[in-house]
DNA sequence: CAAGATTGAAGTGTCAATCTTA
DNA sequence: TAAGATTGACACTTCAATCTTG
């Protein structure tokens, strides 16, 4: 289907170290952040959804917009929204301009919970990630994320 | 517990863009890689465990070593090893030098599957990640992962 | 008591199938 | 037909509790 073993361009030591480092870092930091957020009864995914909604006009967005912003797929988001709605943190209503779709809105309770959680979460992101990096490294992360997750996807 | 809203050091636009970019990138690329690997009946986590075992002396490692290398916690790894063992890709045996623990070894079947999957997986990692980055950006990723996931954890 | 590791229950994510409208 | 979105079954992850040895 693709290439066979002989003509595979294997990763160099540097490439391998960077790639494995990324996987390891992500696993560790998300574990930490989830543990911290659970104090506010939120997961990192919950937080992401609520933040994006809270920044939208009227606190509303289409699911597919949310999915693109978060980099997750529609099925996962749909289940997630169902859970958030069951908890009263978001509501769904039919989209007036596209009858295939919906609008998701953050509720007052959702905003309240987000506001309560934000200081602790931001502090944890700073301590575990941001404040460990130089401005140059931060800039690199942004560049990398754009190079990797923007174009043909 | 931590800080209140007033004295929180919120993220700057650059910091926020970098952090959100990382989360989004990770979600997208792992989705892709999992889809590719499933052709070989492996997940990205399966692949990680098998690779680390395959590189170890005698193809063996202690679970806690694996967990540290992958950045995941013992509970998750334990369940994971149980599934891999059920599929015949690894085996567990009591550790002779520490009677609290185990040694996990990759089986012949595990090595065979890994060998089959590797070319396609490496090609996907190249196409989706490595080959989109400059050497300088790769270097930054490694630095960042070390700054974030090494010290006090 | 801490470290290495496992287990079961409950929560979360993925795949395939399905539905409706553009 | 493709796009937006949902659902159910199954697979994976997390938490809390537990067990055994250092």
Short mmCIF file of C-alpha atoms (C1' of nucleotides) in Angstrom, two decimals:
data_model
loop_
_atom_site.label_atom_id
_atom_site.label_comp_id
_atom_site.label_asym_id
_atom_site.label_seq_id
_atom_site.Cartn_x
_atom_site.Cartn_y
_atom_site.Cartn_z
CA UNK A 1 0.00 0.00 0.00
CA UNK A 2 2.60 2.52 1.06
CA UNK A 3 6.31 1.82 1.11
CA UNK A 4 8.08 -1.33 2.17
CA UNK A 5 10.80 -1.58 4.76
CA UNK A 6 13.66 -1.10 2.34
CA UNK A 7 12.81 2.32 1.06
CA UNK A 8 11.33 3.75 4.24
CA UNK A 9 12.88 7.01 5.34
CA UNK A 10 13.21 6.18 9.01
CA UNK A 11 13.35 8.97 11.56
CA UNK A 12 16.73 10.32 12.55
CA UNK A 13 17.63 10.36 16.22
CA UNK A 14 16.72 14.03 16.43
CA UNK A 15 13.39 13.54 14.70
CA UNK A 16 12.53 10.59 16.87
CA UNK A 17 13.45 12.40 20.04
CA UNK A 18 11.30 15.37 19.11
CA UNK A 19 8.31 13.26 18.16
CA UNK A 20 8.45 11.02 21.21
CA UNK A 21 9.08 14.04 23.38
CA UNK A 22 5.92 15.64 22.13
CA UNK A 23 3.82 12.55 22.81
CA UNK A 24 5.24 12.17 26.28
CA UNK A 25 4.87 15.84 27.14
CA UNK A 26 1.28 15.92 26.00
CA UNK A 27 0.34 12.84 27.98
CA UNK A 28 1.89 14.23 31.14
CA UNK A 29 0.63 17.75 31.01
CA UNK A 30 -2.93 16.82 30.14
CA UNK A 31 -3.00 14.38 33.02
CA UNK A 32 -1.94 17.17 35.36
CA UNK A 33 -4.37 19.68 33.96
CA UNK A 34 -7.25 17.26 34.14
CA UNK A 35 -6.47 16.55 37.78
CA UNK A 36 -6.40 20.24 38.54
CA UNK A 37 -9.62 21.00 36.68
CA UNK A 38 -11.55 18.19 38.30
CA UNK A 39 -11.59 20.37 41.42
CA UNK A 40 -14.02 22.52 39.46
CA UNK A 41 -15.87 19.50 38.08
CA UNK A 42 -14.48 20.08 34.60
CA UNK A 43 -12.25 18.16 32.23
CA UNK A 44 -9.78 19.78 29.88
CA UNK A 45 -12.17 19.07 27.01
CA UNK A 46 -15.07 20.61 28.93
CA UNK A 47 -12.96 23.68 29.51
CA UNK A 48 -12.04 23.95 25.83
CA UNK A 49 -15.64 23.78 24.68
CA UNK A 50 -16.84 26.29 27.25
CA UNK A 51 -14.03 28.75 26.54
CA UNK A 52 -14.67 28.75 22.82
CA UNK A 53 -18.38 29.26 23.39
CA UNK A 54 -17.83 32.00 25.91
CA UNK A 55 -15.76 33.96 23.40
CA UNK A 56 -18.31 33.66 20.60
CA UNK A 57 -20.92 36.29 19.82
CA UNK A 58 -23.97 35.58 22.01
CA UNK A 59 -22.02 32.68 23.46
CA UNK A 60 -23.12 30.58 20.49
CA UNK A 61 -21.41 28.50 17.86
CA UNK A 62 -22.15 25.76 15.40
CA UNK A 63 -20.81 22.35 16.41
CA UNK A 64 -18.67 22.08 13.27
CA UNK A 65 -17.01 25.39 14.15
CA UNK A 66 -16.25 24.15 17.62
CA UNK A 67 -14.89 20.94 16.24
CA UNK A 68 -12.52 22.78 13.92
CA UNK A 69 -11.31 25.08 16.65
CA UNK A 70 -10.63 22.18 18.98
CA UNK A 71 -9.32 19.80 16.34
CA UNK A 72 -11.79 17.08 17.28
CA UNK A 73 -14.30 15.16 15.20
CA UNK A 74 -18.01 15.59 15.07
CA UNK A 75 -18.91 12.32 16.75
CA UNK A 76 -16.78 13.00 19.78
CA UNK A 77 -18.04 16.55 20.03
CA UNK A 78 -21.63 15.45 19.73
CA UNK A 79 -21.32 13.04 22.64
CA UNK A 80 -19.49 15.68 24.58
CA UNK A 81 -22.16 18.31 24.00
CA UNK A 82 -24.80 15.83 25.09
CA UNK A 83 -23.02 15.39 28.39
CA UNK A 84 -22.49 19.13 28.86
CA UNK A 85 -26.14 19.75 28.06
CA UNK A 86 -27.26 17.10 30.53
CA UNK A 87 -25.28 18.98 33.16
CA UNK A 88 -26.91 22.25 32.20
CA UNK A 89 -23.70 23.93 31.01
CA UNK A 90 -24.74 24.33 27.36
CA UNK A 91 -27.99 24.20 25.40
CA UNK A 92 -28.65 23.23 21.79
CA UNK A 93 -31.21 24.90 19.56
CA UNK A 94 -31.93 24.53 15.84
CA UNK A 95 -29.92 26.84 13.61
CA UNK A 96 -32.26 29.35 11.97
CA UNK A 97 -30.16 29.77 8.82
CA UNK A 98 -29.23 26.14 8.14
CA UNK A 99 -31.82 23.58 8.95
CA UNK A 100 -29.32 20.74 8.95
CA UNK A 101 -27.52 22.14 11.92
CA UNK A 102 -27.65 23.48 15.45
CA UNK A 103 -26.41 26.30 17.56
CA UNK A 104 -24.81 25.53 20.86
CA UNK A 105 -24.95 28.16 23.55
CA UNK A 106 -23.18 28.35 26.87
CA UNK A 107 -25.60 28.79 29.75
CA UNK A 108 -25.34 31.07 32.75
CA UNK A 109 -24.35 28.07 34.81
CA UNK A 110 -21.70 27.24 32.22
CA UNK A 111 -20.27 30.73 32.37
CA UNK A 112 -20.27 30.68 36.13
CA UNK A 113 -18.41 27.39 36.29
CA UNK A 114 -15.91 28.55 33.69
CA UNK A 115 -15.28 31.78 35.58
CA UNK A 116 -14.69 29.85 38.77
CA UNK A 117 -12.34 27.40 37.10
CA UNK A 118 -10.34 29.82 34.99
CA UNK A 119 -7.87 31.28 37.51
CA UNK A 120 -6.74 27.90 38.77
CA UNK A 121 -6.56 26.45 35.31
CA UNK A 122 -4.59 29.33 33.86
CA UNK A 123 -2.19 29.14 36.78
CA UNK A 124 -1.67 25.45 36.08
CA UNK A 125 -1.10 26.03 32.36
CA UNK A 126 1.45 28.69 33.25
CA UNK A 127 3.23 26.60 35.81
CA UNK A 128 3.25 23.42 33.77
CA UNK A 129 3.84 24.85 30.33
CA UNK A 130 4.00 28.54 29.48
CA UNK A 131 6.36 29.69 32.19
CA UNK A 132 8.83 26.92 31.41
CA UNK A 133 9.37 28.20 27.89
CA UNK A 134 11.24 31.10 26.37
CA UNK A 135 9.39 33.53 24.09
CA UNK A 136 11.28 32.01 21.19
CA UNK A 137 10.10 28.52 22.12
CA UNK A 138 6.54 29.73 22.48
CA UNK A 139 6.74 31.25 19.04
CA UNK A 140 8.02 27.95 17.68
CA UNK A 141 5.12 26.06 19.15
CA UNK A 142 2.69 28.36 17.43
CA UNK A 143 4.52 28.03 14.12
CA UNK A 144 4.62 24.27 14.44
CA UNK A 145 0.96 23.99 15.28
CA UNK A 146 0.08 26.06 12.23
CA UNK A 147 2.38 24.12 9.95
CA UNK A 148 0.97 20.83 11.19
CA UNK A 149 -2.71 21.41 11.72
CA UNK A 150 -3.77 24.02 9.22
CA UNK A 151 -3.36 23.23 5.54
CA UNK A 152 -4.71 20.09 3.94
CA UNK A 153 -7.00 18.91 6.71
CA UNK B 1 -7.03 27.65 47.09
CA UNK B 2 -4.85 29.19 44.43
CA UNK B 3 -5.34 32.74 43.19
CA UNK B 4 -8.53 34.65 42.67
CA UNK B 5 -9.60 36.37 39.48
CA UNK B 6 -8.06 39.72 40.31
CA UNK B 7 -4.46 38.70 40.60
CA UNK B 8 -4.46 36.00 37.95
CA UNK B 9 -1.78 36.38 35.32
CA UNK B 10 -3.93 35.65 32.28
CA UNK B 11 -2.31 34.39 29.13
CA UNK B 12 -1.22 36.91 26.53
CA UNK B 13 -2.51 36.49 23.00
CA UNK B 14 0.74 34.84 21.95
CA UNK B 15 0.71 32.46 24.89
CA UNK B 16 -2.89 31.55 24.33
CA UNK B 17 -2.37 30.98 20.61
CA UNK B 18 0.58 28.70 21.27
CA UNK B 19 -1.22 26.69 23.93
CA UNK B 20 -4.44 26.28 21.99
CA UNK B 21 -2.44 25.52 18.87
CA UNK B 22 -0.70 22.69 20.64
CA UNK B 23 -3.95 21.16 21.87
CA UNK B 24 -5.53 21.41 18.45
CA UNK B 25 -2.50 20.04 16.65
CA UNK B 26 -2.24 17.08 18.98
CA UNK B 27 -5.91 16.20 18.63
CA UNK B 28 -5.70 16.30 14.86
CA UNK B 29 -2.50 14.46 14.30
CA UNK B 30 -3.26 11.65 16.71
CA UNK B 31 -6.63 11.13 15.04
CA UNK B 32 -4.86 10.76 11.71
CA UNK B 33 -2.18 8.47 13.02
CA UNK B 34 -4.68 6.25 14.76
CA UNK B 35 -6.64 5.93 11.55
CA UNK B 36 -3.54 4.96 9.66
CA UNK B 37 -2.35 2.48 12.26
CA UNK B 38 -5.68 0.74 12.50
CA UNK B 39 -4.87 -0.79 9.12
CA UNK B 40 -2.29 -2.82 11.02
CA UNK B 41 -4.69 -3.46 13.92
CA UNK B 42 -2.74 -1.15 16.20
CA UNK B 43 -3.45 2.09 18.02
CA UNK B 44 -0.90 4.81 18.58
CA UNK B 45 -0.62 3.69 22.19
CA UNK B 46 -0.12 0.07 21.14
CA UNK B 47 2.62 1.20 18.82
CA UNK B 48 4.34 3.20 21.55
CA UNK B 49 4.39 0.30 23.98
CA UNK B 50 5.65 -2.16 21.39
CA UNK B 51 8.36 0.18 20.11
CA UNK B 52 9.73 0.81 23.57
CA UNK B 53 9.75 -2.90 24.34
CA UNK B 54 11.36 -3.78 21.03
CA UNK B 55 14.26 -1.44 21.76
CA UNK B 56 14.88 -2.80 25.25
CA UNK B 57 17.44 -5.46 26.06
CA UNK B 58 15.76 -8.85 25.57
CA UNK B 59 12.64 -6.95 24.53
CA UNK B 60 11.79 -6.57 28.21
CA UNK B 61 10.97 -3.70 30.51
CA UNK B 62 9.31 -3.00 33.82
CA UNK B 63 5.86 -1.44 33.57
CA UNK B 64 6.94 1.63 35.54
CA UNK B 65 9.77 2.21 33.07
CA UNK B 66 7.38 2.00 30.18
CA UNK B 67 5.02 4.37 31.91
CA UNK B 68 7.74 6.94 32.41
CA UNK B 69 8.90 6.69 28.83
CA UNK B 70 5.39 7.13 27.51
CA UNK B 71 4.27 9.68 30.06
CA UNK B 72 1.24 7.63 31.09
CA UNK B 73 0.09 6.40 34.46
CA UNK B 74 0.32 2.94 35.88
CA UNK B 75 -3.41 2.21 35.83
CA UNK B 76 -3.80 3.00 32.18
CA UNK B 77 -0.70 1.06 31.29
CA UNK B 78 -1.81 -1.94 33.30
CA UNK B 79 -5.12 -2.15 31.46
CA UNK B 80 -3.30 -1.62 28.22
CA UNK B 81 -0.82 -4.41 28.87
CA UNK B 82 -3.69 -6.72 29.75
CA UNK B 83 -5.24 -6.09 26.33
CA UNK B 84 -1.93 -6.49 24.52
CA UNK B 85 -1.27 -9.71 26.40
CA UNK B 86 -4.72 -11.03 25.56
CA UNK B 87 -3.87 -10.44 21.90
CA UNK B 88 -0.58 -12.27 22.29
CA UNK B 89 1.62 -9.26 21.54
CA UNK B 90 3.31 -9.10 24.95
CA UNK B 91 3.72 -11.41 27.93
CA UNK B 92 4.17 -10.64 31.61
CA UNK B 93 6.38 -12.56 33.98
CA UNK B 94 7.40 -11.93 37.58
CA UNK B 95 10.51 -9.80 37.97
CA UNK B 96 13.30 -11.93 39.46
CA UNK B 97 15.02 -9.02 41.24
CA UNK B 98 11.99 -7.19 42.67
CA UNK B 99 9.15 -9.36 43.79
CA UNK B 100 6.69 -6.48 43.80
CA UNK B 101 6.93 -6.08 40.05
CA UNK B 102 6.83 -7.66 36.63
CA UNK B 103 8.74 -7.79 33.42
CA UNK B 104 6.87 -7.24 30.19
CA UNK B 105 8.28 -8.78 27.06
CA UNK B 106 7.29 -8.29 23.45
CA UNK B 107 6.45 -11.57 21.75
CA UNK B 108 7.42 -12.79 18.30
CA UNK B 109 3.94 -11.95 17.11
CA UNK B 110 4.32 -8.48 18.63
CA UNK B 111 7.58 -7.91 16.79
CA UNK B 112 6.11 -9.14 13.57
CA UNK B 113 3.13 -6.81 13.80
CA UNK B 114 5.34 -3.88 14.72
CA UNK B 115 7.62 -4.58 11.78
CA UNK B 116 4.68 -4.68 9.43
CA UNK B 117 3.20 -1.49 10.78
CA UNK B 118 6.37 0.57 11.06
CA UNK B 119 6.92 1.72 7.47
CA UNK B 120 3.40 3.03 7.05
CA UNK B 121 3.38 4.63 10.46
CA UNK B 122 6.74 6.34 10.00
CA UNK B 123 5.61 7.63 6.62
CA UNK B 124 2.49 9.09 8.24
CA UNK B 125 4.49 10.72 11.05
CA UNK B 126 6.79 12.23 8.42
CA UNK B 127 4.01 13.46 6.23
CA UNK B 128 1.84 14.80 9.02
CA UNK B 129 4.51 16.19 11.30
CA UNK B 130 8.25 15.87 10.76
CA UNK B 131 8.44 16.91 7.13
CA UNK B 132 6.35 20.01 7.79
CA UNK B 133 8.92 21.40 10.19
CA UNK B 134 12.28 23.04 9.86
CA UNK B 135 15.27 21.58 11.73
CA UNK B 136 15.11 24.59 14.01
CA UNK B 137 11.46 23.92 14.81
CA UNK B 138 12.19 20.26 15.47
CA UNK B 139 14.93 21.27 17.84
CA UNK B 140 12.49 23.57 19.63
CA UNK B 141 9.98 20.77 20.08
CA UNK B 142 12.61 18.65 21.74
CA UNK B 143 13.70 21.49 24.01
CA UNK B 144 10.11 22.25 24.93
CA UNK B 145 9.28 18.66 25.72
CA UNK B 146 12.29 18.44 27.99
CA UNK B 147 11.53 21.71 29.71
CA UNK B 148 7.93 20.67 30.28
CA UNK B 149 7.99 16.98 31.00
CA UNK B 150 11.26 16.31 32.75
CA UNK B 151 11.98 18.06 36.03
CA UNK B 152 9.58 18.01 38.95
CA UNK B 153 7.27 15.23 37.82
"C1'" DC C 1 4.70 3.85 55.08
"C1'" DA C 2 6.08 4.10 50.05
"C1'" DA C 3 6.62 1.80 45.56
"C1'" DG C 4 5.09 -1.41 41.97
"C1'" DA C 5 1.22 -3.11 40.18
"C1'" DT C 6 -3.67 -4.77 39.50
"C1'" DT C 7 -8.91 -4.59 39.43
"C1'" DG C 8 -13.83 -3.04 38.71
"C1'" DA C 9 -16.95 0.57 37.93
"C1'" DA C 10 -17.93 4.60 35.75
"C1'" DG C 11 -16.80 8.09 32.41
"C1'" DT C 12 -15.00 9.21 27.68
"C1'" DG C 13 -13.79 8.40 22.70
"C1'" DT C 14 -14.23 5.79 18.20
"C1'" DC C 15 -16.35 3.41 14.45
"C1'" DA C 16 -20.13 2.41 11.56
"C1'" DA C 17 -24.66 3.35 10.49
"C1'" DT C 18 -28.29 6.60 10.02
"C1'" DC C 19 -31.00 10.79 9.33
"C1'" DT C 20 -32.09 15.30 7.27
"C1'" DT C 21 -31.14 19.28 4.46
"C1'" DA C 22 -27.91 21.99 1.06
"C1'" DT D 1 -23.95 13.42 -3.49
"C1'" DA D 2 -21.95 15.97 0.28
"C1'" DA D 3 -22.38 18.47 4.71
"C1'" DG D 4 -24.07 18.87 9.44
"C1'" DA D 5 -25.18 16.23 13.05
"C1'" DT D 6 -26.75 12.28 16.02
"C1'" DT D 7 -26.90 7.45 18.03
"C1'" DG D 8 -25.53 2.82 19.94
"C1'" DA D 9 -22.14 -0.55 20.64
"C1'" DC D 10 -17.75 -1.27 21.88
"C1'" DA D 11 -13.02 0.08 23.18
"C1'" DC D 12 -10.19 2.85 26.05
"C1'" DT D 13 -9.12 5.86 30.23
"C1'" DT D 14 -9.75 7.37 34.96
"C1'" DC D 15 -10.65 7.07 39.80
"C1'" DA D 16 -10.70 4.73 44.05
"C1'" DA D 17 -9.72 0.74 46.38
"C1'" DT D 18 -6.74 -3.10 47.08
"C1'" DC D 19 -2.76 -6.18 47.34
"C1'" DT D 20 2.14 -7.37 48.04
"C1'" DT D 21 6.94 -6.38 48.79
"C1'" DG D 22 10.91 -2.87 49.68
#
